[in-house]
Coordinates of C-alpha atoms in Angstrom, one line a residue:
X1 CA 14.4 -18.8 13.5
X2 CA 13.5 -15.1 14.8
X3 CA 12.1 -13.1 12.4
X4 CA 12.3 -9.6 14.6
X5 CA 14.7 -7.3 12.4
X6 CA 18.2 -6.5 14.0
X7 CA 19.3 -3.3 15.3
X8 CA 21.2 -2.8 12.2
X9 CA 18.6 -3.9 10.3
X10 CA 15.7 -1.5 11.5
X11 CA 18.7 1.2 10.9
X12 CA 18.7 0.2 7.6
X13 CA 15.2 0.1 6.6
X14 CA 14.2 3.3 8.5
X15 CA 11.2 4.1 10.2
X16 CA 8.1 3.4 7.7
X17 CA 6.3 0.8 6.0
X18 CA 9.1 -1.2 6.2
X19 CA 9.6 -1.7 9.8
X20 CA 6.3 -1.0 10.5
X21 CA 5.2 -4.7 9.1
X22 CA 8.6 -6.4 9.9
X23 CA 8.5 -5.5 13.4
X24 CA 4.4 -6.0 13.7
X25 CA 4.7 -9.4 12.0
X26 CA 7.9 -10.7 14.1
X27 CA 5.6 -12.3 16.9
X28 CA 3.2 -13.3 15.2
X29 CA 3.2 -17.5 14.9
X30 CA 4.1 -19.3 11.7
X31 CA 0.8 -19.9 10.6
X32 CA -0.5 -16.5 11.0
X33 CA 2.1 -15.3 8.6
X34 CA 1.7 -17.9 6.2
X35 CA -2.4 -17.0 6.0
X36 CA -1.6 -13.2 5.6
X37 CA -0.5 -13.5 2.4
X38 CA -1.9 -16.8 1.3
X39 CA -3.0 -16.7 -2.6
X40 CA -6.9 -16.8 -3.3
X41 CA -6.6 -16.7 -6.8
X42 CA -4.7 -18.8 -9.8
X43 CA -0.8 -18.1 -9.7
X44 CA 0.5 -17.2 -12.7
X45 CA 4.6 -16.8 -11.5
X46 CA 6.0 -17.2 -7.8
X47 CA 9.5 -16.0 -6.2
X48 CA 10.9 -16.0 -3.2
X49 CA 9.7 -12.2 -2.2
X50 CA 6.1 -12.0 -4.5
X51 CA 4.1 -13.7 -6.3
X52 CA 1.4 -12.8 -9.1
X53 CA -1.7 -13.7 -9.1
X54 CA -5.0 -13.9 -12.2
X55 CA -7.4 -11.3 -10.7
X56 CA -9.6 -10.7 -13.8
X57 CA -9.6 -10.6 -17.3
X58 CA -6.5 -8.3 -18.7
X59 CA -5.4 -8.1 -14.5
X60 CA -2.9 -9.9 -12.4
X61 CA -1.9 -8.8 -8.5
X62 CA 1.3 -8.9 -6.8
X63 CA 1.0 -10.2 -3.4
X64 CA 4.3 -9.8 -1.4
X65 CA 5.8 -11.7 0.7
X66 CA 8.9 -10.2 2.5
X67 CA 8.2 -12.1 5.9
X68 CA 10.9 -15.1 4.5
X69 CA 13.8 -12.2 4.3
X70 CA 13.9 -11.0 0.3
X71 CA 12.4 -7.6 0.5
X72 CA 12.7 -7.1 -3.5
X73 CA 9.1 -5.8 -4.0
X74 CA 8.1 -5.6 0.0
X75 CA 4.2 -4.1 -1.5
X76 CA 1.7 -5.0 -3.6
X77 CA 1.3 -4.4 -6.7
X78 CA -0.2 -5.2 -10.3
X79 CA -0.6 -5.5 -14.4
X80 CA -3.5 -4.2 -15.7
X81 CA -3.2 -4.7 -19.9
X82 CA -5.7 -3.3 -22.6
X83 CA -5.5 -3.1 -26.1
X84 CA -3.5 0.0 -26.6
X85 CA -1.3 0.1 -23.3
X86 CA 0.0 -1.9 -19.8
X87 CA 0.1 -0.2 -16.6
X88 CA 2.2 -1.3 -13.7
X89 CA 1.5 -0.3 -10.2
X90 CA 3.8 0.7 -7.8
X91 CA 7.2 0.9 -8.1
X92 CA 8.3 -1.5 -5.1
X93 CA 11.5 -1.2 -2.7
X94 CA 14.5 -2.6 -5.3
X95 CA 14.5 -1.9 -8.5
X96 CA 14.8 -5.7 -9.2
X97 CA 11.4 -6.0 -8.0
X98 CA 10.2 -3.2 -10.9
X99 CA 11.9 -5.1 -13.4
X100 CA 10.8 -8.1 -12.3
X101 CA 6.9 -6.9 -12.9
X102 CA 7.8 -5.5 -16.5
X103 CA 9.6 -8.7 -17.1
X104 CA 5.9 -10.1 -15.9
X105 CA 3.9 -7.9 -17.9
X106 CA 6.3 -9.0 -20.9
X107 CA 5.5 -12.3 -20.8
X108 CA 1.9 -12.1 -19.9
X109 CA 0.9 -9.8 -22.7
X110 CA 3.5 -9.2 -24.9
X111 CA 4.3 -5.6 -24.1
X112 CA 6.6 -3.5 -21.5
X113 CA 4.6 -1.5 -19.7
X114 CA 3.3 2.0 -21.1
X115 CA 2.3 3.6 -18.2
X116 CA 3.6 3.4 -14.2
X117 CA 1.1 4.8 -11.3
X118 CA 2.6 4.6 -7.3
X119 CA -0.1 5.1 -5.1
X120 CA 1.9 7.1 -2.8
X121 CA 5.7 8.1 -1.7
X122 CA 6.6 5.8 1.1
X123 CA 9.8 3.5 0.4
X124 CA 8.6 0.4 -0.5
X125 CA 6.2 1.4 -2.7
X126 CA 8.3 4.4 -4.5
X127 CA 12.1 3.7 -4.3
X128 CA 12.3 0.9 -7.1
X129 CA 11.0 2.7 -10.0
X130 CA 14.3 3.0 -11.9
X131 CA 13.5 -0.7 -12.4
X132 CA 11.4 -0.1 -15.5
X133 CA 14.3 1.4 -17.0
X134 CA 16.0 -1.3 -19.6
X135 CA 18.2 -1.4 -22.6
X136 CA 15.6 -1.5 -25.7
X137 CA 12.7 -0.8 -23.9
X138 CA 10.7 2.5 -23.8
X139 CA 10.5 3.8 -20.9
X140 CA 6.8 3.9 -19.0
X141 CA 5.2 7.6 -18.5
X142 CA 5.4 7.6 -14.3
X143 CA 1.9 8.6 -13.1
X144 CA 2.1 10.3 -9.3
X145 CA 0.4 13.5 -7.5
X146 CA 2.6 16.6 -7.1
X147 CA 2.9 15.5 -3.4
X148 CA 4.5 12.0 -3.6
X149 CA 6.7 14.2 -6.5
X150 CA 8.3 16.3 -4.3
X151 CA 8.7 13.9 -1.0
X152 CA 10.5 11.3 -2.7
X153 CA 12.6 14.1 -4.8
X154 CA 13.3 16.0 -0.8
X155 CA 15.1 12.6 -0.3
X156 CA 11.9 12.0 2.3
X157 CA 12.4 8.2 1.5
X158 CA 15.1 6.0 2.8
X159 CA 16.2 4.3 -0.6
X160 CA 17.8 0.7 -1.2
X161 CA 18.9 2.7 -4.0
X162 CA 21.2 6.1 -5.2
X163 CA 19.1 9.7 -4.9
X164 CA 20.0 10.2 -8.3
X165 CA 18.4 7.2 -9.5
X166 CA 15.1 8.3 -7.8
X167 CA 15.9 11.6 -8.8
X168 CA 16.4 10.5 -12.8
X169 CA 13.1 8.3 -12.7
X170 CA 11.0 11.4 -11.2
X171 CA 12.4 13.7 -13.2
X172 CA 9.3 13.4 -16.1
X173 CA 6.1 13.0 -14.3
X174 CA 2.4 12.9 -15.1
X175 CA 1.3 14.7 -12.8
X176 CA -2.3 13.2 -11.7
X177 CA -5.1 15.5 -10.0
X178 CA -5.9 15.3 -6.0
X179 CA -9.0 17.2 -6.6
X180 CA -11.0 14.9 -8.9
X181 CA -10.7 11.5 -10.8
X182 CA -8.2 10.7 -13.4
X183 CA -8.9 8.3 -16.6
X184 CA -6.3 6.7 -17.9
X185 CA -7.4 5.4 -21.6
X186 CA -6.1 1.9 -22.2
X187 CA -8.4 1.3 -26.0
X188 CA -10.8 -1.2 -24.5
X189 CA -11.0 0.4 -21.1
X190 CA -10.3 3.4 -19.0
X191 CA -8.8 3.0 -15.3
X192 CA -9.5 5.0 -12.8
X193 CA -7.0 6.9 -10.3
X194 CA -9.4 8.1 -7.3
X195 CA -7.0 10.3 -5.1
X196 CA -7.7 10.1 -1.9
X197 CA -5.9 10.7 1.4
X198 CA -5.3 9.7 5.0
X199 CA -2.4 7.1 4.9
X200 CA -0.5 10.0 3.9
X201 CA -1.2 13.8 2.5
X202 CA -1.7 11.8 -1.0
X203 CA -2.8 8.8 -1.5
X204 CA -3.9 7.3 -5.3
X205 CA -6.4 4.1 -5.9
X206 CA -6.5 2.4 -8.9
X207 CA -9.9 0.9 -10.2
X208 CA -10.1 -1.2 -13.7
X209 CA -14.3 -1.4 -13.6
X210 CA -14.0 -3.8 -16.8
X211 CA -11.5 -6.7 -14.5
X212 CA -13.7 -5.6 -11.6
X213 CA -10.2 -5.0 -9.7
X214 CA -9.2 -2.2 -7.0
X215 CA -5.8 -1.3 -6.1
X216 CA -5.8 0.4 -2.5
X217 CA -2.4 1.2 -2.3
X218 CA -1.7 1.7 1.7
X219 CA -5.6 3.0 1.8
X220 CA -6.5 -0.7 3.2
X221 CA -4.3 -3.5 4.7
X222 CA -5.0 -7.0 5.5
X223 CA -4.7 -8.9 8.3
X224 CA -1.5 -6.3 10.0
X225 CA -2.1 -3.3 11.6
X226 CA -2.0 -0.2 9.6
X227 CA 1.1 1.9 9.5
X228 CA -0.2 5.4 11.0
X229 CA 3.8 7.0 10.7
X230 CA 2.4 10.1 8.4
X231 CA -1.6 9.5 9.0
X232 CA -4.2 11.7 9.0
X233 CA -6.5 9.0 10.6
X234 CA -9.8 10.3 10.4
X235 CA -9.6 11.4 6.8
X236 CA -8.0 7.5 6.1
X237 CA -11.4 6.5 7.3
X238 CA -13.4 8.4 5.1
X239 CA -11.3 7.1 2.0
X240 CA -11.7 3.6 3.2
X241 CA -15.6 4.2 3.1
X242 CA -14.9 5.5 -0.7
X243 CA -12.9 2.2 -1.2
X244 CA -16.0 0.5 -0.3
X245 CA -18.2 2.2 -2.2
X246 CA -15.9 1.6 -5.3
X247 CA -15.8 -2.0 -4.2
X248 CA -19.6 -2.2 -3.8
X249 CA -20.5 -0.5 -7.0
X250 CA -18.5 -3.2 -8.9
X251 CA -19.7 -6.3 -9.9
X252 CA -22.8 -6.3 -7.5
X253 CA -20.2 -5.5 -4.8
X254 CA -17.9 -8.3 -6.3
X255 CA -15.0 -6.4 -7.3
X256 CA -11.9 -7.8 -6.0
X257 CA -9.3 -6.0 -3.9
X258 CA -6.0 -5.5 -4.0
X259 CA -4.5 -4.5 0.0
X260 CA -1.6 -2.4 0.0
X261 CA -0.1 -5.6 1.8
X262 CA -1.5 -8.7 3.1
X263 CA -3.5 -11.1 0.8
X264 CA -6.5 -10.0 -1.7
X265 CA -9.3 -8.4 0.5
X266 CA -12.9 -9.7 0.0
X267 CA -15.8 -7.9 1.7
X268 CA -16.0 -9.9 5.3
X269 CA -12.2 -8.5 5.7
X270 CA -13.0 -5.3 4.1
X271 CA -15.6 -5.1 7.0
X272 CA -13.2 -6.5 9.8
X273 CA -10.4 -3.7 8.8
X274 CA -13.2 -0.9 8.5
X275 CA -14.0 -1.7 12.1
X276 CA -10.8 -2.3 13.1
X277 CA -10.5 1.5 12.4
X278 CA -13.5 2.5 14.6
X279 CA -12.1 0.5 17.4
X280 CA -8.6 2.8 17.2
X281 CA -10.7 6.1 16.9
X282 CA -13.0 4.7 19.8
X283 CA -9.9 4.4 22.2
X284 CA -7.7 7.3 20.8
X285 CA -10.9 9.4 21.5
X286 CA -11.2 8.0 24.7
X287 CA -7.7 8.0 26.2
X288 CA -7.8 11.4 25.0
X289 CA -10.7 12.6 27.2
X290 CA -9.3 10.6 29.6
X291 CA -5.9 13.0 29.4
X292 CA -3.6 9.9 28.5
X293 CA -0.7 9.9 26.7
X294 CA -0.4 8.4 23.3
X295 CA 1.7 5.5 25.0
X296 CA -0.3 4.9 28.2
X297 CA -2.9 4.9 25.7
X298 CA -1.1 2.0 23.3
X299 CA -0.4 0.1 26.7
X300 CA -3.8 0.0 27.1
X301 CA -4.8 -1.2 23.7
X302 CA -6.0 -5.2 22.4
X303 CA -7.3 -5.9 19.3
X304 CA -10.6 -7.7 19.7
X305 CA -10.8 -11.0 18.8
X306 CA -14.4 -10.1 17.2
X307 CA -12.2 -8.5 14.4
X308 CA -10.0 -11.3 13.5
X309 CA -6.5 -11.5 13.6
X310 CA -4.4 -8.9 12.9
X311 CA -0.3 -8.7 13.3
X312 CA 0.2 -5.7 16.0
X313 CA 2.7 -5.1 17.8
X314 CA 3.2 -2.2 20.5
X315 CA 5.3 0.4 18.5
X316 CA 2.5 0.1 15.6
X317 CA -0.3 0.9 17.7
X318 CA 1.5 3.4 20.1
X319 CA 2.0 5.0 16.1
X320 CA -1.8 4.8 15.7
X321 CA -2.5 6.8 19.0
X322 CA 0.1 9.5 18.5
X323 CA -1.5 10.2 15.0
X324 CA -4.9 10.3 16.8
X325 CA -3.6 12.8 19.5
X326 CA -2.5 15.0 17.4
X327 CA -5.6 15.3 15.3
X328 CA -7.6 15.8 18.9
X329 CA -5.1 18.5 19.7
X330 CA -6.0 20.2 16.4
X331 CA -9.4 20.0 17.0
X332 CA -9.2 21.7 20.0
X333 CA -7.1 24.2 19.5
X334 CA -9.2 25.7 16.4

């Protein structure tokens, strides 16, 4: 059975995250998909798109897995529970896959969630938040920067779901900082929202220092080649050097960490994806020199083997080396 999206499908799920890992995942042989998103921890509930997995005390990570065709969540995600509060991250691509995480965070602690943070505005992380919206439950204080604010409330987002639904969920925001940390106080712990940028203009990471857990958002990926649609690449690779450093400064260095998508990250593959980074920058800089186009550029381009595999497909790394040229071109034009 292909798993390459249709014409109508692609139409459908537009341009970003969506058909970035679809399309970079569709050659890819069966076993390779099943490692990208194999559990490493205990799994505590499994569906067809997601399941959740025991990352540390008072922390669980959603690990989805939209290659078998249900798309509900399409990202990762998580729990994190203290005494006073529950957080959920992200708020996933249906709003079934929102509720399905409160439903989650019910059962696993006893309480709806308090508090909702999405780590940035890109569909399948943003469009499902009305999910958290149910009859007799109070509604969770939404967490985002004024950036991913206003993108998803521009209608920047191709939504699963009405623009008055995203437009009702947005509509009372925390609105977090982008110039220094935020703390948000759970009674027995504060977590961290590091903002950071590069994937996009506004990018949010989630650390819980007490479950020794980091949330990347679309900062890092695992094992497919990162979506560069609205990248500023080389600040995305000084914020993965901060995710490292949070990472390293955590446990001993044995924090555990949460990909945007793809299974949990330890620090060989943390490593692998850093350099994987280097290697674009290496031949964006040097087809650029060189006076290539972005796609002669992409033609031109193989993942080492030395790094591992990663899902790539030809669209996603032509992608990579338009967002390179243009930062070259800015460079030299100043």
């Amino acid at each position: 059975m292909s798993h390459s999206p249709s014409r109508r499908q692609f139409l459908q799920i537009g341009g970003g995250c969506l058909a970035h890992v679809l399309l970079a995942a569709a050659c890819a042989p069966r076993n390779t998909r099943a490692r990208w998103v194999a559990p490493v921890n205990a799994v505590v509930a499994t569906e067809p798109f997601a399941h959740l997995e025991a990352v540390g005390p008072g922390a669980w990570a959603v690990i989805s897995t939209p290659l078998g065709g249900d798309r509900t969540t399409f990202a990762n995600g998580g729990i994190i529970a203290g005494r006073n509060g529950v957080i959920a991250i992200e708020g996933f691509y249906r709003p079934a896959g929102a509720t399905w995480l409160a439903q989650q965070a019910r059962a696993l602690t006893g309480r709806w969630p308090t508090h909702v943070i999405i780590s940035h505005y890109h569909v399948d992380h943003a469009s499902g938040l009305s999910g958290y919206e149910a009859t007799g439950e109070t509604t969770p204080r939404l967490h985002v920067t004024d950036s991913t604010r206003a993108r998803v409330l521009s209608g920047a987002p191709v939504a699963p779901v009405t623009s008055g639904a995203l437009t009702r969920a947005f509509a009372d925001v925390v609105l977090v900082a982008t110039t220094q940390p935020t703390f948000i106080d759970l009674g027995d712990r504060s977590v961290l929202l590091q903002p950071m940028r590069g994937h996009t203009a506004s990018d949010l990471v989630v650390h819980d220092e007490t479950s020794g857990v980091v949330f990347s958002g679309d900062i890092v990926w695992n094992g497919l080649f990162p979506n560069f649609v609205d990248a500023r690449p080389g600040a995305w690779r000084e914020s993965v050097t901060r995710v490292a450093a949070l990472v390293t400064n955590t446990r001993g260095g044995n924090a555990r960490l949460v990909p945007g998508h793809g299974g949990m990250v330890n620090a060989v593959a943390l490593t692998r994806y850093a350099d994987l980074l280097d290697d674009v920058e290496r031949a964006g800089r040097a087809g650029h020199t060189a006076g290539q186009t972005p796609q002669q550029m992409a033609a031109g381009y193989v993942v080492p083997p030395s790094l591992g595999e990663w899902m790539a497909g030809k669209p996603s790394i032509e992608r990579a080396m338009i967002a390179w040229a243009k930062e070259l071109d800015a460079q030299r034009s100043r």
